[in-house]
Short mmCIF file of C-alpha atoms in Angstrom, two decimals:
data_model
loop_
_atom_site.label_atom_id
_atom_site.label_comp_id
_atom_site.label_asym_id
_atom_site.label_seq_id
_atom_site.Cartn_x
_atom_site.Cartn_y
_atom_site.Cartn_z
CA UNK A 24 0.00 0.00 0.00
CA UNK A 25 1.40 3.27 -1.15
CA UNK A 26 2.38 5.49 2.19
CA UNK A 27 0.11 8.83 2.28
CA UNK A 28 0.85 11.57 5.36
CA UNK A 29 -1.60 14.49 3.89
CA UNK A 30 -1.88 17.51 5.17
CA UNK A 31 -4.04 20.79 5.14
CA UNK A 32 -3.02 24.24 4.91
CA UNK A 33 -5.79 26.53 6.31
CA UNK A 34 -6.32 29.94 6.57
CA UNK A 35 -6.81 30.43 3.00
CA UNK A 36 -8.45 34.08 1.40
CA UNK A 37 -12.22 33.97 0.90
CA UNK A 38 -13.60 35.54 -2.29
CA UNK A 39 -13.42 39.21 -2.30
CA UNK A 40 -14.91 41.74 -4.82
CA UNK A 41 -14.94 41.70 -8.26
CA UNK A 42 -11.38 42.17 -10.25
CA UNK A 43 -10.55 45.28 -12.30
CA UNK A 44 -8.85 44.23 -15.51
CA UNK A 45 -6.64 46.43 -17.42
CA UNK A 46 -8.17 48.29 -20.16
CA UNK A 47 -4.95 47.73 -22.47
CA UNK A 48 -3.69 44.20 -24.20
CA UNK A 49 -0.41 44.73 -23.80
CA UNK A 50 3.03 44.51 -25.11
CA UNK A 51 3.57 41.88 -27.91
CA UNK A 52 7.21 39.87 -27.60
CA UNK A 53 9.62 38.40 -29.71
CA UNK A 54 9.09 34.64 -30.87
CA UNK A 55 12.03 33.52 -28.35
CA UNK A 56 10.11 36.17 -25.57
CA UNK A 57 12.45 38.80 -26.85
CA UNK A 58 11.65 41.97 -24.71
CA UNK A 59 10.10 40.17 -21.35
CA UNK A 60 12.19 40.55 -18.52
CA UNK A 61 13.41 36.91 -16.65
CA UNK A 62 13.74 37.23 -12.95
CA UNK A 63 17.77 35.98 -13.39
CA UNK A 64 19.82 35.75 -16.75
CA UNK A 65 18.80 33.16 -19.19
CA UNK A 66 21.60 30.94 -20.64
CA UNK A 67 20.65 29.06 -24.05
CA UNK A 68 21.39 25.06 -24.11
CA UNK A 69 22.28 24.76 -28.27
CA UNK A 70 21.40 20.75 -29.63
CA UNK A 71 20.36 18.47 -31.87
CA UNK A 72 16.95 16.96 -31.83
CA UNK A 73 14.89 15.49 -34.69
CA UNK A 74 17.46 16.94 -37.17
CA UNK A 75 16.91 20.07 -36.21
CA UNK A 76 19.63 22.49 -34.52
CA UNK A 77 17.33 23.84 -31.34
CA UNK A 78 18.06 26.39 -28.40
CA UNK A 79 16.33 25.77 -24.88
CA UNK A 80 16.74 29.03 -22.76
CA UNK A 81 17.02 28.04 -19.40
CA UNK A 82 18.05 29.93 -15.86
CA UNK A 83 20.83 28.44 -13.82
CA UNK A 84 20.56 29.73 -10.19
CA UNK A 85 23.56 29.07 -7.34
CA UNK A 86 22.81 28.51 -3.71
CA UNK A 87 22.53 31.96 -2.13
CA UNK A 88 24.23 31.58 0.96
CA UNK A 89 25.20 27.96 2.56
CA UNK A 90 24.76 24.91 -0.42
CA UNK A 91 22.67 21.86 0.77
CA UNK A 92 24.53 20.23 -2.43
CA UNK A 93 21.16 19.41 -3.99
CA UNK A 94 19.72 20.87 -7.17
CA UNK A 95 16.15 20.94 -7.93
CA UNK A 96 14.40 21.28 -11.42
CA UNK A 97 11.68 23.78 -12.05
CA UNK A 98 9.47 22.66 -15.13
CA UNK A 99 6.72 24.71 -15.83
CA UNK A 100 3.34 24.33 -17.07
CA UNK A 101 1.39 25.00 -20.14
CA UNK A 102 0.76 28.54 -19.77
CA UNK A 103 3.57 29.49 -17.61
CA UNK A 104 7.41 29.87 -18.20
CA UNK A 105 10.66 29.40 -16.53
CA UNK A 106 10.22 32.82 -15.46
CA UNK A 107 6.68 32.17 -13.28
CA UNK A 108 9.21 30.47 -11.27
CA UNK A 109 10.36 33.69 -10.06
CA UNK A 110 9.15 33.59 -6.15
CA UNK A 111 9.95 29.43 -6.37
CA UNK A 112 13.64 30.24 -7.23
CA UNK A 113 14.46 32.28 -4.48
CA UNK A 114 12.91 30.45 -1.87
CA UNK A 115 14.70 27.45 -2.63
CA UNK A 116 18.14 29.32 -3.28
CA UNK A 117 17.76 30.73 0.01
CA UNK A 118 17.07 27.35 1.48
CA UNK A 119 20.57 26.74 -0.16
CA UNK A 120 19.71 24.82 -3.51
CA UNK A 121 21.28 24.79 -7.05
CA UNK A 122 17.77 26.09 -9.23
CA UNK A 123 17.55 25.43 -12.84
CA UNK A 124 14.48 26.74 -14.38
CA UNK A 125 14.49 25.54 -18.23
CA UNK A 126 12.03 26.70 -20.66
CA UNK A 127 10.89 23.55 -23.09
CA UNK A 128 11.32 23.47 -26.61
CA UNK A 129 8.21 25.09 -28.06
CA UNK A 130 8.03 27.64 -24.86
CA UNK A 131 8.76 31.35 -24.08
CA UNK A 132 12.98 31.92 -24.68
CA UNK A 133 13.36 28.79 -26.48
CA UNK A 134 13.02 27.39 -30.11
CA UNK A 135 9.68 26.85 -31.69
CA UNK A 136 10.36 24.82 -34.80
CA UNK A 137 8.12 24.22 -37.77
CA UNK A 138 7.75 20.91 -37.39
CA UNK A 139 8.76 18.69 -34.57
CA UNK A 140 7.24 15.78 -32.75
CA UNK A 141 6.34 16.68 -29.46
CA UNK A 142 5.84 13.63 -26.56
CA UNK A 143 6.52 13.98 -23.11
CA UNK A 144 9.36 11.30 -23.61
CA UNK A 145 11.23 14.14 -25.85
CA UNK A 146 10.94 17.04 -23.71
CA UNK A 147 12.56 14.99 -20.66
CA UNK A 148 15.28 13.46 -23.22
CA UNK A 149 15.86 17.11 -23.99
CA UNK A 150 16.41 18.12 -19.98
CA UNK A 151 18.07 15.27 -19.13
CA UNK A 152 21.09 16.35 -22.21
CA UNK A 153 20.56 19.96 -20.64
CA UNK A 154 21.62 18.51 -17.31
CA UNK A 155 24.18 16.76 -17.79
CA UNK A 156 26.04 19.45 -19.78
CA UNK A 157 25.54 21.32 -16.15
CA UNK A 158 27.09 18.68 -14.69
CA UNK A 159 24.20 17.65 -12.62
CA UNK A 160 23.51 13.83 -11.93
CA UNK A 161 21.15 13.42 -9.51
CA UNK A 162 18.31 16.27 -9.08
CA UNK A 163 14.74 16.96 -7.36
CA UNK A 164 11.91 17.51 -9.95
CA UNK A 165 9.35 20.58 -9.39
CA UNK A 166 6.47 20.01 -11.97
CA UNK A 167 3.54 22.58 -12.16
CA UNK A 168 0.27 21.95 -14.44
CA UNK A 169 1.91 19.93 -17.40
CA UNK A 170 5.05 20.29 -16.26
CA UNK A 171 3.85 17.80 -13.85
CA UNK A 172 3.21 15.34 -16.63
CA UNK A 173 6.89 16.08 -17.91
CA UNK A 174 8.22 15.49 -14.31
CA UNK A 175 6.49 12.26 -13.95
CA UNK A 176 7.80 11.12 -17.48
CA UNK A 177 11.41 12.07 -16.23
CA UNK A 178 11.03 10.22 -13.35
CA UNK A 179 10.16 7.40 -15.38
CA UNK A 180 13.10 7.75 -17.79
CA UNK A 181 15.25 8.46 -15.15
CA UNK A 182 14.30 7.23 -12.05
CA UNK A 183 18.24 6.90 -10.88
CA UNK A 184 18.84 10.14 -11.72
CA UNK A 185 15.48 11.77 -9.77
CA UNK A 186 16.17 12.31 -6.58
CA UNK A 187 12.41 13.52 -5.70
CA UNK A 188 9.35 14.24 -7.08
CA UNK A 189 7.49 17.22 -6.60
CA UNK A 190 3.70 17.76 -8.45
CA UNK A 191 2.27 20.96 -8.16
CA UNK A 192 -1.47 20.70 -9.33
CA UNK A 193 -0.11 18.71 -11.84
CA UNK A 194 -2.80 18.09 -15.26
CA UNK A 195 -3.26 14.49 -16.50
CA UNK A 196 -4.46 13.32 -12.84
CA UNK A 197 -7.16 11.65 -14.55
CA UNK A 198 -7.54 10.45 -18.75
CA UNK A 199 -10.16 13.20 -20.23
CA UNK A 200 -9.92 11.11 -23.44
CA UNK A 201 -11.09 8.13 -21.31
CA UNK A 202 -13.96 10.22 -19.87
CA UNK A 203 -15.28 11.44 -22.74
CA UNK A 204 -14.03 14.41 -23.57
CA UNK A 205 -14.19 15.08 -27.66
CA UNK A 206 -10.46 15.03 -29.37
CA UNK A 207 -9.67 18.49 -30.98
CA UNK A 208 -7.41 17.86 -34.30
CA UNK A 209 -3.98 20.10 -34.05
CA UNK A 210 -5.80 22.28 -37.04
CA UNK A 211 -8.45 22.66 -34.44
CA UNK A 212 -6.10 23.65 -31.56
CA UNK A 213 -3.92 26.15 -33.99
CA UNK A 214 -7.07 27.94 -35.05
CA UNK A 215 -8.26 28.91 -31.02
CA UNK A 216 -4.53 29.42 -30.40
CA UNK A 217 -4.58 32.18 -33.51
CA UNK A 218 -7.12 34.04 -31.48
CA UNK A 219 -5.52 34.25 -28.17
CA UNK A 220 -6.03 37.60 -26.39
CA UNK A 221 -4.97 39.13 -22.94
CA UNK A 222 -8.82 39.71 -22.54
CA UNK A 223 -9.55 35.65 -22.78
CA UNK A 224 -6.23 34.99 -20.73
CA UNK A 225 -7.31 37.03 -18.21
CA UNK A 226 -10.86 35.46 -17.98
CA UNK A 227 -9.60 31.65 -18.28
CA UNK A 228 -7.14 32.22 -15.48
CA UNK A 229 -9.61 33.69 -13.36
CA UNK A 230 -12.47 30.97 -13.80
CA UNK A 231 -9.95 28.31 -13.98
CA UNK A 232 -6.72 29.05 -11.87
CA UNK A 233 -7.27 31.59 -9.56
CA UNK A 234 -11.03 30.33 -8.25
CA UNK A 235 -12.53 34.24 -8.88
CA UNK A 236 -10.08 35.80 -7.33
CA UNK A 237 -6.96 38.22 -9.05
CA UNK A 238 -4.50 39.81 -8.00
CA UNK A 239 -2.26 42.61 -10.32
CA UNK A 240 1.00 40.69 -9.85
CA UNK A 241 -0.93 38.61 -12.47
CA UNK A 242 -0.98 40.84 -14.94
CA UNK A 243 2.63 40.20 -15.76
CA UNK A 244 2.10 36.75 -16.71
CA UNK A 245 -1.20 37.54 -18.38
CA UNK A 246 1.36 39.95 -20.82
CA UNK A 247 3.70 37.48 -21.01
CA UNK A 248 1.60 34.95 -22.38
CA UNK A 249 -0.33 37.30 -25.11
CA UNK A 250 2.70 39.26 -25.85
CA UNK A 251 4.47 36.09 -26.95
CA UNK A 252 0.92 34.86 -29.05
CA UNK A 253 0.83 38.43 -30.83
CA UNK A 254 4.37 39.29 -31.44
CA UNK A 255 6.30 38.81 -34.79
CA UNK A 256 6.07 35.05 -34.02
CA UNK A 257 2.55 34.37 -33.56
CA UNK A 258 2.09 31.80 -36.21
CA UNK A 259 4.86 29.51 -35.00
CA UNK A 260 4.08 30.19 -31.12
CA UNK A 261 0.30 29.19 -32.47
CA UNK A 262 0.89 25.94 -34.48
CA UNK A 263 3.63 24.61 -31.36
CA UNK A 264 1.49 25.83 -28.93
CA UNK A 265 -1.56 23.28 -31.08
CA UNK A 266 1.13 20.46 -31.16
CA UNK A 267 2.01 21.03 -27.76
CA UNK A 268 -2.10 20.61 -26.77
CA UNK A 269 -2.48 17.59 -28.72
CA UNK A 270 0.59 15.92 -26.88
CA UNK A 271 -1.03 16.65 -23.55
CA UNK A 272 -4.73 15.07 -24.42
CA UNK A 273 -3.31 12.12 -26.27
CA UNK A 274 -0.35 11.32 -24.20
CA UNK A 275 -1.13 10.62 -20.40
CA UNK A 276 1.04 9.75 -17.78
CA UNK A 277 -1.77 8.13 -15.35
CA UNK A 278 -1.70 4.73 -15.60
CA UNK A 279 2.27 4.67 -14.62
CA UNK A 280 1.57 6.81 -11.35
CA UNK A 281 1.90 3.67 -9.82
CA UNK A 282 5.23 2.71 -11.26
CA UNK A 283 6.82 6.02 -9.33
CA UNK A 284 9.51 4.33 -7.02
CA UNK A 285 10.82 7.76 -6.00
CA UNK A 286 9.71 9.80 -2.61
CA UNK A 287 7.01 12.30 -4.07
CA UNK A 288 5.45 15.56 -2.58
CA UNK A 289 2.01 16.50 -4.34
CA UNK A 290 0.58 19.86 -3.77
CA UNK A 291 -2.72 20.42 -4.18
CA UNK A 292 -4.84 23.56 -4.52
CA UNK A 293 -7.84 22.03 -3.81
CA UNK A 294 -10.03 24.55 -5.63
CA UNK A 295 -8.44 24.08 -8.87
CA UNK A 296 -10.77 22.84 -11.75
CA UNK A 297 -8.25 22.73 -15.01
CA UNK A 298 -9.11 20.06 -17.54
CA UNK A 299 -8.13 20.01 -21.36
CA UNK A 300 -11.28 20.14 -23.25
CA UNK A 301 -13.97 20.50 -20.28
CA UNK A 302 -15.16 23.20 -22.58
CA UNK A 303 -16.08 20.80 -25.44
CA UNK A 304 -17.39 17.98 -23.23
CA UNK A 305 -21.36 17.13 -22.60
CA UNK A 306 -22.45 18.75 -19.68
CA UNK A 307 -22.35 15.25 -17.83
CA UNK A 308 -19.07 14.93 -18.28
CA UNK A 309 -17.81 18.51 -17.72
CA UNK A 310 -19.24 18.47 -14.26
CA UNK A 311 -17.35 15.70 -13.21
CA UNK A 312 -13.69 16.71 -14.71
CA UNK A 313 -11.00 18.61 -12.68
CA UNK A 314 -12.22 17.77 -9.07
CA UNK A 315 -8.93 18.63 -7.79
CA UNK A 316 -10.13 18.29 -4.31
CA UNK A 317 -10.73 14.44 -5.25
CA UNK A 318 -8.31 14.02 -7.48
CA UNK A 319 -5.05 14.44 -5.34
CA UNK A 320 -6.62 11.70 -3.04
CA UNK A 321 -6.82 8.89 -5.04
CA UNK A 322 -3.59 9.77 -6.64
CA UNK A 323 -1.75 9.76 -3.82
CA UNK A 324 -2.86 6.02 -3.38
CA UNK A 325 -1.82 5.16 -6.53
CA UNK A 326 1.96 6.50 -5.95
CA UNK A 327 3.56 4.21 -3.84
CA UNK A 328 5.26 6.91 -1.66
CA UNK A 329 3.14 9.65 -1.74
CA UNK A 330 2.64 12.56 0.32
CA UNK A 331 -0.13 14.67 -0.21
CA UNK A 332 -0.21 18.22 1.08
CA UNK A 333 -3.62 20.26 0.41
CA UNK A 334 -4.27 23.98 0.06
CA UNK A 335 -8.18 24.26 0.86
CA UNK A 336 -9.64 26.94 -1.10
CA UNK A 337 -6.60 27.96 -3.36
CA UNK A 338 -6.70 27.03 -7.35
CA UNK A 339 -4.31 25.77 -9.93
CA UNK A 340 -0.58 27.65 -8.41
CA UNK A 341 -0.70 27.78 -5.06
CA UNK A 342 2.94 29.31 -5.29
CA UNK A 343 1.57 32.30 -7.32
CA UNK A 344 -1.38 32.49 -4.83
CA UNK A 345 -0.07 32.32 -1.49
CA UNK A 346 3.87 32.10 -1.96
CA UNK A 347 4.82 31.73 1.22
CA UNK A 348 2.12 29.67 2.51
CA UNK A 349 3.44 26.93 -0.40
CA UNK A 350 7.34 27.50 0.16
CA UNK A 351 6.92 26.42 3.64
CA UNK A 352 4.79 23.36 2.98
CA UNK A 353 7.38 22.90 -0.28
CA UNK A 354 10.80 23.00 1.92
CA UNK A 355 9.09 21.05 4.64
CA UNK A 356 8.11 18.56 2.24
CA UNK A 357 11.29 18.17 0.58
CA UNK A 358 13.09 17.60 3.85
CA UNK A 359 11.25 15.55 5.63
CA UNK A 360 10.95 13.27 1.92
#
């Protein structure tokens, strides 16, 4: 039986008034997030993959103050980047960790090529080769929204070389495909991506991540996001972004949850409600897809060491949300793994 200590952080905010959204879209970026300010420099990892010569921009953080001589991983979700790491980095360099915060091929500061075949299995081959040119052999995985399916694929791949596991609101807790949520063809995927706007950001994020509640630190991210989809690069951020969708639906890591040999930390905003497609599923199905509040439970049991810590009341990043509230429980959990 798979070992489960869960916990609850309480406290939590209660809704408050209405947001007040910007009136302005925003800056537009370069195709590699030319223009957007990262939190620490960005390095570039050059390689080979699929015949094609690719960059991955990644940040490469020391220790600030005493080393613990571990290094953790930051991998970042679908609508995030390296950079949404920002408050995550300096927590855990503080706590005296080696950080690197990569940005995946098809994200933010790295390549987004014309044609390339995206699978979970890829994007970890591609980390691992970042790694080791860093010299780093054994590391601590932090995986937020999809990059919590990438984590768990690394593990997988490389379950010598993962020290921990860390899944932060992780998707792919559950199969939508398996319950019966409609596939969306790539040409599907690239044609919503096309019409991306600060304006829908902003109102997904709010229904979806942040359970009604914003704050104007998100903003930044909100511009980030958009800036990228309208800059000069739109049309390749668009059709990666569509192959990078379709990897996510058709690819899930749930049935090997239980093949995770590795101590692993899950943290859970309980509030959360993302699912890939919920929009385009019958109404019988939509109501019963991103119960996040269920769904860290029963995977926890399927991980054989699992520990579950729960955020009542907070939604999809808990770290953006209440950043210190989720350091603590993160460093906590990491030591006492």
């Amino acid at each position: 039986m798979p070992l489960i200590r869960a916990f609850c952080i309480a406290g939590l905010l209660t809704a408050g008034a209405a947001p007040v959204f910007a009136a302005t879209e925003g800056p537009a970026y370069g195709p590699e997030l030319q223009g957007f300010e990262y939190p620490y420099p960005v390095k570039h990892f050059n390689f080979q993959s699929q015949g094609k010569s690719l960059q991955m921009g990644y940040m490469d953080v020391p220790a600030n103050g005493q080393a613990n001589g571990r290094s953790v991983v930051l991998m970042h979700g679908k609508n995030f980047c390296g950079a949404t790491w920002e408050g995550s980095i300096k927590a855990l360099s503080d706590a005296g960790y080696r950080v690197i915060a990569p940005d995946q091929i098809g994200f933010c500061t790295s390549s987004k090529p014309d044609h390339y075949q995206y699978s979970f299995q890829q994007l970890a081959i591609n980390t691992h080769q970042l790694l080791e040119k860093l010299g780093i052999q054994k590391a601590t995985l932090v995986g937020h929204s999809t990059g919590g399916m990438l984590a768990t694929r690394y593990a997988l791949l490389y379950p010598k070389q993962t020290e921990q596991l860390a899944l932060v609101n992780p998707i792919g807790l559950e199969d939508w495909k398996a319950l019966g949520v409609p596939y969306s063809s790539v040409d599907q995927w690239y044609e919503r991506e096309l019409k991306l706007s600060a304006e829908g950001v902003r109102k997904y994020e709010l229904n979806t991540y942040y359970v009604g509640r914003w704050k104007p630190e998100y903003d930044r991210w909100v511009d980030m996001l958009a800036g990228l989809n309208k800059g000069p690069g739109h049309i390749q951020v668009a059709w990666n972004s569509a192959l990078i969708y379709d990897m996510i639906f058709t690819q899930p890591v749930y049935y090997e949850f239980k093949d995770l040999q590795m101590p692993t930390l899950l943290l859970i905003g309980t509030s959360d409600n993302t699912a890939i497609g919920k929009d385009l599923a019958p109404p019988e199905v939509k109501a019963k897809l991103g119960n996040y509040a269920v769904l860290g439970k029963q995977v926890a049991k399927l991980i054989p060491h699992a520990t579950l810590v729960e955020f009542p009341g907070l939604g999809h990043a808990p770290q953006m949300e209440e950043p210190a509230q989720f350091h603590k429980a993160l460093l906590q959990g990491l030591n006492a793994l």
